[in-house]
């Protein structure tokens, strides 16, 4: 029994001594905790101390390329024919009538087996008739077929222009008078053998021979000339 009591006392003394002389409370609570805290703190500090990631560089804005528009190529068909009222071309002889209103009646049949050899330009009675070019009044004549007529020579004497069925002449018009392109020489009518229901100007062009006779000459179709499609 004594031995058991001695063993118990020794055990108690050993426990108390271990308690008093052993590792501190922090060791008893666990030495791993400070390591864990320190490790987490180091990681956080490393994350905070790390330099920020470089900012994304924005894509450059494309600069519009300025180009000079290419001028259109010239028309392969060439220049359009000169209009009938262009400088150097014959003027349309009836005021207010356009080239698109002309009709080609040059080869139309007439009485007694004749060919027209002219074009008729329809217009209201009294519409001014204009000189188609510069020239001279060669003859004023009142004929059965043509009624009141004007024969005009152009300055070179190569061509004669013939105006017929006039209602009346312009004031002051006389033979050998010099007239200018666009000058009023008379007025549309239906004298001669023209129908009063269809007043018009009968217009002819003649290529004169060397004798320069106003009643003679080779007939030229006025239609393409007045349309600007053919030059004299």
mmCIF file of C-alpha atoms in Angstrom:
data_model
loop_
_atom_site.group_PDB
_atom_site.id
_atom_site.type_symbol
_atom_site.label_atom_id
_atom_site.label_comp_id
_atom_site.label_asym_id
_atom_site.label_seq_id
_atom_site.Cartn_x
_atom_site.Cartn_y
_atom_site.Cartn_z
ATOM 1 C CA UNK A 1 0.000 0.000 0.000
ATOM 2 C CA UNK A 2 2.812 2.334 0.803
ATOM 3 C CA UNK A 3 4.262 1.685 -2.578
ATOM 4 C CA UNK A 4 0.975 2.598 -4.290
ATOM 5 C CA UNK A 5 0.741 5.810 -2.297
ATOM 6 C CA UNK A 6 4.292 6.712 -3.199
ATOM 7 C CA UNK A 7 3.576 6.066 -6.903
ATOM 8 C CA UNK A 8 0.446 8.248 -6.796
ATOM 9 C CA UNK A 9 2.307 11.053 -5.021
ATOM 10 C CA UNK A 10 5.118 10.826 -7.590
ATOM 11 C CA UNK A 11 2.646 10.943 -10.430
ATOM 12 C CA UNK A 12 0.986 14.035 -8.988
ATOM 13 C CA UNK A 13 4.340 15.727 -8.451
ATOM 14 C CA UNK A 14 5.365 14.873 -12.016
ATOM 15 C CA UNK A 15 2.196 16.337 -13.486
ATOM 16 C CA UNK A 16 2.490 19.531 -11.430
ATOM 17 C CA UNK A 17 6.149 19.879 -12.346
ATOM 18 C CA UNK A 18 5.394 19.410 -16.026
ATOM 19 C CA UNK A 19 2.690 22.048 -15.764
ATOM 20 C CA UNK A 20 4.997 24.540 -14.112
ATOM 21 C CA UNK A 21 8.185 23.866 -16.067
ATOM 22 C CA UNK A 22 6.871 22.787 -19.568
ATOM 23 C CA UNK A 23 6.112 24.928 -22.756
ATOM 24 C CA UNK A 24 3.990 28.120 -22.420
ATOM 25 C CA UNK A 25 0.274 28.480 -23.012
ATOM 26 C CA UNK A 26 0.746 29.631 -26.509
ATOM 27 C CA UNK A 27 2.573 26.436 -27.360
ATOM 28 C CA UNK A 28 -0.138 24.433 -25.700
ATOM 29 C CA UNK A 29 -2.798 26.230 -27.702
ATOM 30 C CA UNK A 30 -0.986 25.338 -30.939
ATOM 31 C CA UNK A 31 2.127 26.778 -32.563
ATOM 32 C CA UNK A 32 0.741 26.481 -36.108
ATOM 33 C CA UNK A 33 -1.739 29.385 -35.765
ATOM 34 C CA UNK A 34 0.827 32.275 -35.995
ATOM 35 C CA UNK A 35 2.329 30.655 -39.073
ATOM 36 C CA UNK A 36 -1.048 30.526 -40.758
ATOM 37 C CA UNK A 37 -1.794 34.168 -39.938
ATOM 38 C CA UNK A 38 1.660 35.298 -41.059
ATOM 39 C CA UNK A 39 1.313 33.401 -44.322
ATOM 40 C CA UNK A 40 -2.036 34.999 -45.125
ATOM 41 C CA UNK A 41 -0.702 38.460 -44.267
ATOM 42 C CA UNK A 42 2.335 37.990 -46.533
ATOM 43 C CA UNK A 43 0.135 36.939 -49.442
ATOM 44 C CA UNK A 44 -2.141 39.938 -49.004
ATOM 45 C CA UNK A 45 0.823 42.323 -48.753
ATOM 46 C CA UNK A 46 2.361 40.796 -51.910
ATOM 47 C CA UNK A 47 -0.895 41.296 -53.737
ATOM 48 C CA UNK A 48 -1.125 44.933 -52.592
ATOM 49 C CA UNK A 49 2.544 45.683 -53.376
ATOM 50 C CA UNK A 50 2.400 44.193 -56.872
ATOM 51 C CA UNK A 51 2.327 46.831 -59.687
ATOM 52 C CA UNK A 52 -1.075 47.331 -61.318
ATOM 53 C CA UNK A 53 -1.593 45.561 -64.646
ATOM 54 C CA UNK A 54 -0.933 47.769 -67.658
ATOM 55 C CA UNK A 55 -4.018 49.584 -68.919
ATOM 56 C CA UNK A 56 -5.431 48.278 -72.187
ATOM 57 C CA UNK A 57 -4.244 50.413 -75.081
ATOM 58 C CA UNK A 58 -7.284 51.595 -77.103
ATOM 59 C CA UNK A 59 -7.293 50.616 -80.747
ATOM 60 C CA UNK A 60 -6.240 53.529 -82.972
ATOM 61 C CA UNK A 61 -9.119 55.284 -84.712
ATOM 62 C CA UNK A 62 -8.798 54.727 -88.465
ATOM 63 C CA UNK A 63 -8.090 57.944 -90.322
ATOM 64 C CA UNK A 64 -10.347 58.365 -93.359
ATOM 65 C CA UNK A 65 -8.423 58.377 -96.595
ATOM 66 C CA UNK A 66 -9.330 61.325 -98.744
ATOM 67 C CA UNK A 67 -9.442 60.588 -102.406
ATOM 68 C CA UNK A 68 -9.959 62.900 -105.322
ATOM 69 C CA UNK A 69 -12.912 61.791 -107.453
ATOM 70 C CA UNK A 70 -11.909 60.683 -110.913
ATOM 71 C CA UNK A 71 -13.392 62.971 -113.531
ATOM 72 C CA UNK A 72 -15.729 61.235 -115.974
ATOM 73 C CA UNK A 73 -14.164 60.082 -119.178
ATOM 74 C CA UNK A 74 -15.088 62.042 -122.262
ATOM 75 C CA UNK A 75 -17.943 60.684 -124.315
ATOM 76 C CA UNK A 76 -16.564 58.219 -126.802
ATOM 77 C CA UNK A 77 -19.229 59.277 -129.255
ATOM 78 C CA UNK A 78 -17.648 62.698 -129.661
ATOM 79 C CA UNK A 79 -19.271 66.090 -129.444
ATOM 80 C CA UNK A 80 -22.981 66.390 -130.085
ATOM 81 C CA UNK A 81 -23.981 68.067 -133.319
ATOM 82 C CA UNK A 82 -24.261 71.827 -133.078
ATOM 83 C CA UNK A 83 -27.802 73.047 -132.414
ATOM 84 C CA UNK A 84 -29.575 74.846 -135.192
ATOM 85 C CA UNK A 85 -29.179 78.208 -133.511
ATOM 86 C CA UNK A 86 -25.426 77.857 -132.846
ATOM 87 C CA UNK A 87 -23.084 80.479 -134.227
ATOM 88 C CA UNK A 88 -22.329 79.705 -137.890
ATOM 89 C CA UNK A 89 -25.410 77.491 -138.349
ATOM 90 C CA UNK A 90 -28.633 78.602 -139.974
ATOM 91 C CA UNK A 91 -31.180 80.081 -137.628
ATOM 92 C CA UNK A 92 -34.641 78.545 -137.538
ATOM 93 C CA UNK A 93 -36.648 80.954 -139.703
ATOM 94 C CA UNK A 94 -39.910 80.978 -137.718
ATOM 95 C CA UNK A 95 -39.908 82.634 -134.318
ATOM 96 C CA UNK A 96 -40.805 80.313 -131.440
ATOM 97 C CA UNK A 97 -40.375 77.083 -133.399
ATOM 98 C CA UNK A 98 -37.796 74.564 -132.152
ATOM 99 C CA UNK A 99 -35.796 72.096 -134.215
ATOM 100 C CA UNK A 100 -37.739 69.202 -132.688
ATOM 101 C CA UNK A 101 -40.924 70.556 -134.308
ATOM 102 C CA UNK A 102 -39.572 70.404 -137.853
ATOM 103 C CA UNK A 103 -40.802 67.787 -140.295
ATOM 104 C CA UNK A 104 -38.883 66.602 -143.327
ATOM 105 C CA UNK A 105 -41.212 67.255 -146.306
ATOM 106 C CA UNK A 106 -38.430 67.758 -148.857
ATOM 107 C CA UNK A 107 -39.373 64.786 -151.047
ATOM 108 C CA UNK A 108 -43.144 65.087 -150.669
ATOM 109 C CA UNK A 109 -45.093 65.016 -153.922
ATOM 110 C CA UNK A 110 -46.837 68.140 -155.181
ATOM 111 C CA UNK A 111 -49.234 68.909 -158.011
ATOM 112 C CA UNK A 112 -48.259 68.409 -161.658
ATOM 113 C CA UNK A 113 -45.748 65.713 -160.716
ATOM 114 C CA UNK A 114 -43.492 68.108 -158.828
ATOM 115 C CA UNK A 115 -41.409 67.329 -155.738
ATOM 116 C CA UNK A 116 -41.674 69.728 -152.832
ATOM 117 C CA UNK A 117 -37.904 70.579 -152.652
ATOM 118 C CA UNK A 118 -38.569 72.490 -149.396
ATOM 119 C CA UNK A 119 -39.901 72.089 -145.883
ATOM 120 C CA UNK A 120 -43.100 73.622 -144.549
ATOM 121 C CA UNK A 121 -42.928 75.085 -141.042
ATOM 122 C CA UNK A 122 -46.403 75.396 -139.574
ATOM 123 C CA UNK A 123 -47.095 78.386 -137.323
ATOM 124 C CA UNK A 124 -49.977 80.745 -136.536
ATOM 125 C CA UNK A 125 -50.733 83.444 -139.082
ATOM 126 C CA UNK A 126 -48.657 86.565 -138.373
ATOM 127 C CA UNK A 127 -45.764 84.767 -136.620
ATOM 128 C CA UNK A 128 -42.495 86.628 -137.405
ATOM 129 C CA UNK A 129 -40.262 85.108 -140.078
ATOM 130 C CA UNK A 130 -36.517 85.578 -139.397
ATOM 131 C CA UNK A 131 -33.528 85.754 -141.713
ATOM 132 C CA UNK A 132 -31.615 82.479 -141.320
ATOM 133 C CA UNK A 133 -28.245 84.180 -141.887
ATOM 134 C CA UNK A 134 -26.625 87.464 -142.867
ATOM 135 C CA UNK A 135 -27.138 88.419 -146.476
ATOM 136 C CA UNK A 136 -28.912 90.596 -149.022
ATOM 137 C CA UNK A 137 -32.511 90.692 -150.223
ATOM 138 C CA UNK A 138 -32.080 89.736 -153.872
ATOM 139 C CA UNK A 139 -35.732 89.645 -154.921
ATOM 140 C CA UNK A 140 -39.209 90.336 -153.531
ATOM 141 C CA UNK A 141 -41.778 88.567 -155.631
ATOM 142 C CA UNK A 142 -45.499 87.816 -155.577
ATOM 143 C CA UNK A 143 -46.040 84.526 -157.375
ATOM 144 C CA UNK A 144 -49.117 82.399 -158.090
ATOM 145 C CA UNK A 145 -47.809 79.427 -156.147
ATOM 146 C CA UNK A 146 -45.562 81.032 -153.547
ATOM 147 C CA UNK A 147 -47.561 84.157 -152.839
ATOM 148 C CA UNK A 148 -45.436 86.835 -151.196
ATOM 149 C CA UNK A 149 -41.838 85.582 -151.360
ATOM 150 C CA UNK A 150 -38.322 86.670 -150.430
ATOM 151 C CA UNK A 151 -35.133 85.529 -152.168
ATOM 152 C CA UNK A 152 -32.065 86.130 -149.968
ATOM 153 C CA UNK A 153 -28.449 85.676 -151.072
ATOM 154 C CA UNK A 154 -25.784 84.987 -148.473
ATOM 155 C CA UNK A 155 -22.648 87.187 -148.637
ATOM 156 C CA UNK A 156 -20.487 84.781 -150.664
ATOM 157 C CA UNK A 157 -23.218 84.330 -153.281
ATOM 158 C CA UNK A 158 -23.059 80.541 -153.032
ATOM 159 C CA UNK A 159 -26.521 80.001 -151.570
ATOM 160 C CA UNK A 160 -30.006 81.439 -151.931
ATOM 161 C CA UNK A 161 -32.630 81.176 -149.193
ATOM 162 C CA UNK A 162 -36.266 81.270 -150.310
ATOM 163 C CA UNK A 163 -39.189 82.217 -148.034
ATOM 164 C CA UNK A 164 -42.752 81.839 -149.370
ATOM 165 C CA UNK A 165 -46.475 82.154 -148.479
ATOM 166 C CA UNK A 166 -45.787 85.249 -146.352
ATOM 167 C CA UNK A 167 -48.781 87.160 -145.057
ATOM 168 C CA UNK A 168 -46.829 90.414 -145.491
ATOM 169 C CA UNK A 169 -43.285 91.761 -145.565
ATOM 170 C CA UNK A 170 -41.582 93.453 -142.645
ATOM 171 C CA UNK A 171 -41.741 97.239 -142.750
ATOM 172 C CA UNK A 172 -38.871 98.718 -144.720
ATOM 173 C CA UNK A 173 -37.871 95.466 -146.451
ATOM 174 C CA UNK A 174 -36.626 96.167 -149.980
ATOM 175 C CA UNK A 175 -34.545 94.560 -152.703
ATOM 176 C CA UNK A 176 -30.757 94.890 -152.280
ATOM 177 C CA UNK A 177 -31.187 95.644 -148.604
ATOM 178 C CA UNK A 178 -28.575 94.101 -146.307
ATOM 179 C CA UNK A 179 -30.172 92.011 -143.583
ATOM 180 C CA UNK A 180 -28.767 90.345 -140.480
ATOM 181 C CA UNK A 181 -29.259 86.880 -139.065
ATOM 182 C CA UNK A 182 -32.380 86.907 -136.876
ATOM 183 C CA UNK A 183 -33.842 90.070 -138.432
ATOM 184 C CA UNK A 184 -37.610 89.989 -139.063
ATOM 185 C CA UNK A 185 -38.235 89.970 -142.821
ATOM 186 C CA UNK A 186 -41.925 89.069 -142.917
ATOM 187 C CA UNK A 187 -44.774 87.171 -141.266
ATOM 188 C CA UNK A 188 -46.218 83.680 -141.663
ATOM 189 C CA UNK A 189 -49.293 83.519 -143.866
ATOM 190 C CA UNK A 190 -51.085 81.463 -146.475
ATOM 191 C CA UNK A 191 -50.715 83.536 -149.676
ATOM 192 C CA UNK A 192 -50.276 81.816 -153.038
ATOM 193 C CA UNK A 193 -51.553 78.245 -153.207
ATOM 194 C CA UNK A 194 -51.275 77.579 -149.424
ATOM 195 C CA UNK A 195 -54.395 76.598 -147.494
ATOM 196 C CA UNK A 196 -55.794 79.347 -145.246
ATOM 197 C CA UNK A 197 -56.489 76.590 -142.703
ATOM 198 C CA UNK A 198 -52.780 75.749 -142.402
ATOM 199 C CA UNK A 199 -50.642 78.905 -142.488
ATOM 200 C CA UNK A 200 -46.950 78.071 -142.759
ATOM 201 C CA UNK A 201 -43.580 79.157 -144.064
ATOM 202 C CA UNK A 202 -42.331 77.390 -147.184
ATOM 203 C CA UNK A 203 -38.514 77.444 -146.940
ATOM 204 C CA UNK A 204 -35.959 76.372 -149.563
ATOM 205 C CA UNK A 205 -32.167 76.408 -149.931
ATOM 206 C CA UNK A 206 -30.554 76.568 -153.363
ATOM 207 C CA UNK A 207 -26.896 76.178 -154.288
ATOM 208 C CA UNK A 208 -26.388 78.905 -156.894
ATOM 209 C CA UNK A 209 -24.550 78.419 -160.149
ATOM 210 C CA UNK A 210 -21.938 80.816 -161.557
ATOM 211 C CA UNK A 211 -24.668 82.935 -163.151
ATOM 212 C CA UNK A 212 -26.150 83.703 -159.701
ATOM 213 C CA UNK A 213 -29.754 83.634 -160.921
ATOM 214 C CA UNK A 214 -32.255 83.827 -158.058
ATOM 215 C CA UNK A 215 -34.829 81.637 -159.825
ATOM 216 C CA UNK A 216 -32.329 78.870 -160.502
ATOM 217 C CA UNK A 217 -30.146 76.648 -158.376
ATOM 218 C CA UNK A 218 -29.683 73.119 -157.035
ATOM 219 C CA UNK A 219 -32.171 72.372 -154.239
ATOM 220 C CA UNK A 220 -30.694 71.324 -150.870
ATOM 221 C CA UNK A 221 -32.819 69.701 -148.180
ATOM 222 C CA UNK A 222 -33.201 72.334 -145.428
ATOM 223 C CA UNK A 223 -34.274 69.786 -142.799
ATOM 224 C CA UNK A 224 -30.849 68.385 -141.724
ATOM 225 C CA UNK A 225 -29.311 71.861 -142.091
ATOM 226 C CA UNK A 226 -31.818 73.502 -139.741
ATOM 227 C CA UNK A 227 -31.533 70.553 -137.338
ATOM 228 C CA UNK A 228 -27.774 71.158 -137.094
ATOM 229 C CA UNK A 229 -27.018 67.730 -138.590
ATOM 230 C CA UNK A 230 -25.504 69.003 -141.811
ATOM 231 C CA UNK A 231 -23.464 72.068 -142.662
ATOM 232 C CA UNK A 232 -23.698 73.933 -145.935
#
